[in-house]
CSV table of C-alpha atoms and ligand atoms in Angstrom, one decimal:
chain,number,residue,atom,x,y,z
A,14,MET,CA,76.1,112.1,167.4
A,15,ASN,CA,75.2,115.5,166.0
A,16,ASP,CA,77.2,115.7,162.8
A,17,PHE,CA,75.2,115.1,159.6
A,18,PRO,CA,77.3,114.4,156.5
A,19,VAL,CA,76.4,115.6,153.0
A,20,VAL,CA,76.4,112.5,150.8
A,21,ALA,CA,75.4,114.1,147.5
A,22,LYS,CA,75.2,117.6,146.0
A,23,THR,CA,73.7,118.9,142.8
A,24,GLU,CA,73.1,122.4,141.3
A,25,LEU,CA,69.6,122.6,140.0
A,26,GLY,CA,69.7,126.1,138.7
A,27,PRO,CA,71.6,129.4,139.4
A,28,GLY,CA,72.0,129.6,143.2
A,29,ILE,CA,69.6,126.6,143.7
A,30,LYS,CA,71.2,123.6,145.3
A,31,LYS,CA,70.1,120.1,146.3
A,32,ILE,CA,71.9,118.2,149.0
A,33,VAL,CA,71.3,114.8,150.3
A,34,VAL,CA,72.2,114.4,154.0
A,35,LYS,CA,72.7,111.3,156.1
A,36,ALA,CA,70.2,111.5,158.9
A,37,PRO,CA,68.7,108.0,159.6
A,38,LEU,CA,66.5,108.9,162.6
A,39,LEU,CA,65.1,111.9,160.8
A,40,ALA,CA,64.5,110.0,157.6
A,41,ALA,CA,62.6,107.3,159.5
A,42,ARG,CA,60.1,109.8,160.8
A,43,ALA,CA,59.8,112.5,158.1
A,44,GLY,CA,56.5,113.1,156.4
A,45,PRO,CA,55.4,115.4,153.5
A,46,GLY,CA,55.2,119.1,154.5
A,47,GLN,CA,57.6,118.8,157.5
A,48,PHE,CA,60.9,120.7,157.8
A,49,VAL,CA,64.2,120.7,159.7
A,50,ILE,CA,66.0,123.5,161.4
A,51,LEU,CA,69.7,123.4,160.8
A,52,ARG,CA,72.8,125.1,162.1
A,53,LEU,CA,76.2,124.8,160.3
A,54,ASP,CA,78.5,125.6,163.2
A,55,PRO,CA,78.3,126.3,166.9
A,56,ARG,CA,77.9,130.1,166.3
A,57,GLY,CA,75.8,129.9,163.2
A,58,GLU,CA,72.2,131.0,162.9
A,59,ARG,CA,69.4,128.4,162.7
A,60,ILE,CA,67.4,128.3,159.5
A,61,PRO,CA,64.4,126.2,158.5
A,62,LEU,CA,64.3,124.1,155.3
A,63,THR,CA,61.6,121.8,154.1
A,64,ILE,CA,62.4,118.1,153.8
A,65,SER,CA,62.0,117.8,150.1
A,66,ASP,CA,62.4,114.1,150.0
A,67,PHE,CA,63.5,111.2,152.3
A,68,ASP,CA,64.8,107.7,151.8
A,69,ARG,CA,64.1,105.6,154.8
A,70,ALA,CA,66.2,102.6,153.5
A,71,GLU,CA,69.3,104.8,152.8
A,72,GLY,CA,68.6,106.9,156.0
A,73,THR,CA,68.9,110.2,154.0
A,74,ILE,CA,66.9,113.4,153.6
A,75,THR,CA,67.0,115.8,150.7
A,76,LEU,CA,67.1,119.6,151.1
A,77,ILE,CA,66.6,122.0,148.2
A,78,PHE,CA,67.4,125.6,148.8
A,79,GLN,CA,67.9,128.9,147.2
A,80,GLU,CA,71.0,130.9,148.2
A,81,VAL,CA,69.4,134.1,149.4
A,82,GLY,CA,71.7,135.2,152.3
A,83,PHE,CA,74.5,134.3,154.6
A,84,THR,CA,73.5,130.9,155.9
A,85,THR,CA,72.0,129.5,152.7
A,86,ARG,CA,75.2,130.6,150.8
A,87,GLN,CA,77.4,129.0,153.5
A,88,LEU,CA,75.3,125.8,153.2
A,89,GLY,CA,75.7,126.0,149.4
A,90,SER,CA,79.4,126.0,149.8
A,91,LEU,CA,79.5,122.6,151.6
A,92,GLN,CA,80.9,119.7,149.6
A,93,VAL,CA,80.2,116.0,149.7
A,94,GLY,CA,81.8,114.7,152.9
A,95,ASP,CA,81.3,118.0,154.8
A,96,VAL,CA,79.0,117.9,157.8
A,97,ILE,CA,76.0,119.9,159.1
A,98,ARG,CA,76.5,120.4,162.8
A,99,ASP,CA,72.9,120.4,164.0
A,100,LEU,CA,69.8,119.2,162.3
A,101,ALA,CA,66.6,119.3,164.4
A,102,GLY,CA,63.4,117.7,163.0
A,103,PRO,CA,61.1,116.6,161.6
A,104,LEU,CA,59.3,119.7,162.7
A,105,GLY,CA,55.9,121.1,162.0
A,106,LYS,CA,52.7,119.2,161.2
A,107,PRO,CA,52.7,116.9,158.1
A,108,ALA,CA,50.6,118.2,155.2
A,109,ARG,CA,46.9,117.3,155.2
A,110,LEU,CA,46.5,114.4,152.8
A,111,ASP,CA,43.0,113.2,151.7
A,112,TYR,CA,41.1,112.1,148.7
A,113,TYR,CA,39.5,115.0,146.7
A,114,GLY,CA,39.3,113.7,143.2
A,115,VAL,CA,41.3,116.4,141.4
A,116,VAL,CA,43.8,118.5,143.3
A,117,LEU,CA,45.6,121.6,142.0
A,118,CYS,CA,49.2,121.8,143.2
A,119,VAL,CA,51.0,125.1,142.6
A,120,GLY,CA,54.7,125.7,143.3
A,121,GLY,CA,56.5,129.0,142.7
A,122,GLY,CA,60.3,129.1,142.3
A,123,VAL,CA,61.9,127.1,145.0
A,124,GLY,CA,58.4,126.5,146.5
A,125,ALA,CA,58.3,123.5,144.1
A,126,ALA,CA,60.7,121.8,146.5
A,127,PRO,CA,58.3,121.6,149.5
A,128,LEU,CA,55.4,121.1,147.1
A,129,TYR,CA,56.9,118.0,145.5
A,130,PRO,CA,56.5,115.5,148.4
A,131,ILE,CA,53.0,116.8,149.2
A,132,ALA,CA,51.9,116.6,145.5
A,133,ARG,CA,53.4,113.1,145.2
A,134,ALA,CA,51.6,111.9,148.4
A,135,LEU,CA,48.3,113.4,147.2
A,136,ALA,CA,48.7,111.4,144.0
A,137,GLY,CA,49.4,108.4,146.2
A,138,CYS,CA,46.0,109.0,147.9
A,139,GLY,CA,44.3,108.4,144.5
A,140,ASN,CA,43.9,112.1,143.5
A,141,ARG,CA,44.5,113.3,139.9
A,142,VAL,CA,47.1,116.0,140.5
A,143,VAL,CA,47.1,119.0,138.2
A,144,GLY,CA,50.5,120.7,138.7
A,145,VAL,CA,51.5,124.3,138.0
A,146,ILE,CA,55.1,125.2,138.5
A,147,GLY,CA,56.7,128.5,137.6
A,148,ALA,CA,59.9,130.5,137.8
A,149,ARG,CA,61.6,133.6,136.5
A,150,SER,CA,62.9,131.7,133.5
A,151,SER,CA,63.5,128.1,132.5
A,152,ARG,CA,66.9,128.1,134.1
A,153,PHE,CA,65.3,128.5,137.5
A,154,LEU,CA,62.6,125.8,137.0
A,155,ILE,CA,63.2,122.9,139.4
A,156,LEU,CA,61.7,119.4,139.7
A,157,LYS,CA,60.0,119.5,136.3
A,158,LYS,CA,60.9,115.9,135.5
A,159,GLU,CA,59.9,114.6,138.9
A,160,MET,CA,56.6,116.4,138.9
A,161,GLU,CA,55.8,115.2,135.3
A,162,GLY,CA,56.0,111.7,136.7
A,163,PHE,CA,52.6,112.0,138.4
A,164,CYS,CA,51.0,115.4,137.3
A,165,LYS,CA,48.2,115.2,134.7
A,166,PRO,CA,48.9,117.7,133.3
A,167,LEU,CA,51.9,119.7,134.5
A,168,ILE,CA,51.5,123.4,133.5
A,169,ILE,CA,54.6,125.5,133.3
A,170,THR,CA,54.9,129.3,133.5
A,171,THR,CA,57.9,131.5,133.2
A,172,ASP,CA,58.0,135.3,133.7
A,173,ASP,CA,60.1,135.7,130.5
A,174,GLY,CA,58.3,133.1,128.4
A,175,SER,CA,61.4,131.0,128.0
A,176,GLU,CA,59.3,127.9,128.8
A,177,GLY,CA,55.5,127.3,129.0
A,178,ILE,CA,53.1,130.1,129.5
A,179,ARG,CA,54.6,133.6,129.6
A,180,GLY,CA,53.7,135.5,132.8
A,181,PRO,CA,53.2,135.1,136.5
A,182,MET,CA,52.1,131.7,137.9
A,183,THR,CA,48.6,133.0,138.5
A,184,GLU,CA,48.3,133.1,134.6
A,185,GLY,CA,48.8,129.3,134.5
A,186,VAL,CA,46.3,128.8,137.4
A,187,LYS,CA,43.8,131.2,135.8
A,188,ARG,CA,43.9,129.5,132.4
A,189,TYR,CA,43.4,126.1,133.9
A,190,LEU,CA,40.4,127.3,136.1
A,191,GLU,CA,38.8,129.1,133.1
A,192,GLN,CA,38.9,125.9,131.0
A,193,HIS,CA,38.1,123.2,133.6
A,194,GLN,CA,35.8,122.2,136.4
A,195,PRO,CA,37.3,123.8,139.5
A,196,PRO,CA,39.1,121.2,141.7
A,197,ARG,CA,37.9,120.8,145.3
A,198,TYR,CA,41.4,121.4,146.8
A,199,CYS,CA,44.5,123.4,146.1
A,200,VAL,CA,48.0,123.4,147.7
A,201,CYS,CA,50.1,126.4,146.9
A,202,ILE,CA,53.7,127.0,148.0
A,203,GLY,CA,56.0,129.8,147.1
A,204,PRO,CA,56.8,133.5,147.9
A,205,PRO,CA,54.1,135.1,150.0
A,206,GLN,CA,53.1,137.5,147.2
A,207,MET,CA,52.5,134.6,144.9
A,208,MET,CA,50.6,132.5,147.5
A,209,GLU,CA,48.4,135.6,148.3
A,210,ALA,CA,47.6,136.1,144.5
A,211,VAL,CA,46.8,132.4,144.0
A,212,CYS,CA,44.5,132.4,147.1
A,213,ARG,CA,42.7,135.5,145.7
A,214,LEU,CA,42.0,133.5,142.6
A,215,THR,CA,41.0,130.2,144.2
A,216,ALA,CA,38.7,132.2,146.6
A,217,CYS,CA,36.7,133.3,143.5
A,218,TYR,CA,36.1,129.6,142.6
A,219,GLN,CA,35.6,128.6,146.3
A,220,ILE,CA,38.4,126.1,146.2
A,221,LYS,CA,39.8,125.2,149.6
A,222,THR,CA,43.4,126.2,149.5
A,223,ALA,CA,46.3,125.2,151.7
A,224,VAL,CA,49.5,127.3,151.8
A,225,SER,CA,52.8,126.6,153.5
A,226,LEU,CA,54.0,129.7,155.4
A,227,ASN,CA,57.6,130.7,155.7
A,228,PRO,CA,57.9,133.2,158.6
A,229,ILE,CA,61.2,133.8,160.3
A,230,MET,CA,61.8,130.9,162.7
A,231,VAL,CA,64.3,130.6,165.5
A,232,ASP,CA,63.7,127.7,168.0
A,233,GLY,CA,61.0,125.7,166.0
A,234,THR,CA,59.4,124.5,169.2
A,235,GLY,CA,56.6,127.1,169.8
A,236,MET,CA,58.5,128.9,172.6
A,237,CYS,CA,60.2,132.0,171.0
A,238,GLY,CA,57.2,133.4,169.2
A,239,ALA,CA,59.3,134.5,166.2
A,240,CYS,CA,57.2,132.6,163.7
A,241,ARG,CA,53.8,134.0,164.8
A,242,VAL,CA,51.3,134.5,162.0
A,243,LEU,CA,47.6,135.6,162.0
A,244,VAL,CA,45.2,133.1,160.6
A,245,GLY,CA,41.5,133.8,160.7
A,246,GLY,CA,42.2,136.5,163.3
A,247,GLU,CA,44.0,134.1,165.6
A,248,VAL,CA,47.7,134.1,166.5
A,249,LYS,CA,49.3,130.8,165.3
A,250,PHE,CA,52.9,129.6,165.6
A,251,ALA,CA,53.8,128.3,162.2
A,252,CYS,CA,56.5,126.0,163.5
A,253,VAL,CA,54.2,123.9,165.7
A,254,GLU,CA,50.7,124.7,164.3
A,255,GLY,CA,51.8,124.9,160.7
A,256,PRO,CA,53.5,125.4,158.4
A,257,GLU,CA,50.4,124.5,156.5
A,258,PHE,CA,47.3,126.8,156.9
A,259,ASP,CA,44.1,127.8,155.2
A,260,GLY,CA,45.4,130.4,152.7
A,261,HIS,CA,42.0,132.2,152.6
A,262,LEU,CA,42.4,133.1,156.3
A,263,VAL,CA,46.1,134.2,156.4
A,264,ASP,CA,46.9,137.9,157.1
A,265,TRP,CA,49.4,138.3,154.3
A,266,ASP,CA,50.4,141.9,155.0
A,267,LEU,CA,51.5,140.9,158.5
A,268,LEU,CA,53.5,137.9,157.2
A,269,LYS,CA,55.3,140.1,154.6
A,270,ALA,CA,56.0,142.9,157.1
A,271,ARG,CA,57.5,140.4,159.6
A,272,LEU,CA,59.8,138.9,157.0
A,273,GLN,CA,61.4,142.3,156.6
A,274,VAL,CA,62.2,142.8,160.3
A,275,TYR,CA,65.9,141.8,160.0
A,276,ARG,CA,66.6,143.1,156.5
A,277,HIS,CA,69.5,145.4,157.6
A,278,GLU,CA,71.2,142.7,159.6
A,279,GLU,CA,70.7,140.2,156.8
A,280,ARG,CA,72.3,142.6,154.3
A,281,ALA,CA,75.2,143.2,156.5
A,282,ALA,CA,75.8,139.4,157.1
A,283,ASP,CA,75.5,138.8,153.3
A,284,SER,CA,78.1,141.4,152.5
A,285,LEU,CA,80.4,139.8,155.1
A,286,PHE,CA,79.9,136.4,153.3
A,287,SER,CA,80.7,138.0,149.9
A,288,ARG,CA,83.9,139.4,151.4
A,289,GLY,CA,85.0,135.8,152.3
A,290,PHE,CA,83.9,135.7,155.9
A,291,GLN,CA,82.7,132.1,156.6
A,292,GLY,CA,81.0,132.6,159.9
A,293,ARG,CA,83.3,132.0,162.9
A,294,GLY,CA,83.8,134.3,165.8
A,295,MET,CA,82.2,137.3,164.2
A,296,CYS,CA,79.9,138.7,166.9
A,297,ARG,CA,81.6,141.2,169.2
A,298,ARG,CA,78.4,142.8,170.6
B,301,LIG,C1,59.1,126.1,157.3
B,301,LIG,C2,60.0,126.7,156.3
B,301,LIG,C3,60.5,126.0,155.3
B,301,LIG,C4,61.4,126.5,154.4
B,301,LIG,N1,61.8,125.7,153.4
B,301,LIG,C5,62.7,126.2,152.5
B,301,LIG,C6,63.2,125.4,151.4
B,301,LIG,O1,62.8,124.2,151.3
B,301,LIG,N2,64.0,125.9,150.5
B,301,LIG,C7,64.4,127.3,150.6
B,301,LIG,O2,65.2,127.7,149.8
B,301,LIG,N3,64.0,128.1,151.6
B,301,LIG,C8,63.1,127.6,152.5
B,301,LIG,N4,62.7,128.4,153.6
B,301,LIG,C9,63.2,129.8,153.7
B,301,LIG,C10,64.6,129.7,154.3
B,301,LIG,O3,64.5,129.3,155.7
B,301,LIG,C11,65.3,131.1,154.2
B,301,LIG,O4,65.6,131.3,152.8
B,301,LIG,C12,66.7,131.1,155.0
B,301,LIG,O5,66.4,131.1,156.4
B,301,LIG,C13,67.5,132.3,154.6
B,301,LIG,O6,68.6,132.4,155.4
B,301,LIG,P1,69.9,133.2,155.0
B,301,LIG,O7,70.8,133.4,156.2
B,301,LIG,O8,70.6,132.6,153.8
B,301,LIG,O9,69.3,134.6,154.4
B,301,LIG,P2,69.0,135.9,155.2
B,301,LIG,O10,69.8,137.0,154.6
B,301,LIG,O11,69.1,135.7,156.7
B,301,LIG,O12,67.5,136.1,154.8
B,301,LIG,C14,67.0,136.2,153.5
B,301,LIG,C15,65.5,136.1,153.6
B,301,LIG,O13,65.1,134.8,154.1
B,301,LIG,C16,64.1,134.8,155.1
B,301,LIG,N5,64.6,134.3,156.4
B,301,LIG,C17,65.8,134.6,157.0
B,301,LIG,N6,66.0,133.9,158.2
B,301,LIG,C18,64.9,133.1,158.3
B,301,LIG,C19,64.5,132.1,159.2
B,301,LIG,N7,65.2,131.9,160.3
B,301,LIG,N8,63.3,131.5,159.0
B,301,LIG,C20,62.6,131.8,157.9
B,301,LIG,N9,62.9,132.7,156.9
B,301,LIG,C21,64.0,133.3,157.1
B,301,LIG,C22,63.8,136.3,155.2
B,301,LIG,O14,62.6,136.5,154.5
B,301,LIG,C23,64.9,137.0,154.7
B,301,LIG,O15,64.5,138.2,154.1
B,301,LIG,C24,61.8,127.9,154.5
B,301,LIG,C25,61.3,128.7,155.5
B,301,LIG,C26,60.4,128.1,156.4
B,301,LIG,C27,59.9,128.9,157.6
B,302,LIG,S1,60.1,129.4,165.7
B,302,LIG,FE1,59.9,130.0,167.8
B,302,LIG,S2,57.8,129.8,168.2
B,302,LIG,FE2,58.0,129.1,166.2
């Protein structure tokens, strides 16, 4: 069987959707930090999404995603009862979980989705989790209630000041570090620019920092090379050796440049979607 039905769907914010998908074998093996690669139809592109939660008893996984282009918009248009054609996973290495005492967990925008299961598991290891989540404005903040359940404290930042500290996420991290003993470990997930800025800050305090990288991925098996990143001067394939890496060793310029490689094609596909094209039989090349 390779059809995976959507069993629940919620809108968490403008263009941010949460879907629960029936996938018992996947739910049975999923761990915090792992992801799936999905394809909506036989001619669709394959996109990676983090497993934001899983329920082994129900046999379901939860995906939270931002509609940024063709496939995420197409995914967002699915309704309960619709199916995802292919779902491969769990992929990637699970996040490193250990006891550190106090851990700083930082999630920017939809980065709070992959952060959530990792932060929760770190709390489960006996750590006190200090959470920092941020977004453009309060409407885009996700998983606040869930994170509040185990973060002590949960610091919130918004660019426009509509909730919590006004300013970029680094402002929340900076304020915490100025007023407290630096934690031994930090996990940071979000847009590359934000992860890079947080890593610069944690490097000043010598806090070991894990980041979850989001390079373009195709096969998710370590064979196509699309997801290659440079970490500590070594080429790594994020799909099999990551997605979690030491943030202080990542070549951020290379990651950001490689994310732009298909920008013209992505714009063209997005404009097709906006004109009502739903993704069947397009490619004539
Ligand atoms: C391991 C991993 C986990 C991820 N988890 C999440 C998540 O939980 N929630 C979420 O909203 N997003 C997540 N992403 C990003 C998500 O895969 C992209 O937003 C999605 O692929 C965009 O596809 P699109 O066709 O809608 O947009 P496009 O128009 O194709 O692309 C928009 C932008 O998304 C990025 N992107 C495009 N294709 C890929 C691809 N195959 N792999 C990675 N990035 C791509 C590029 O930066 C591009 O500029 C994750 C990425 C990785 C690598
Ligand atoms: S996605 Fe192909 S090698 Fe990682």
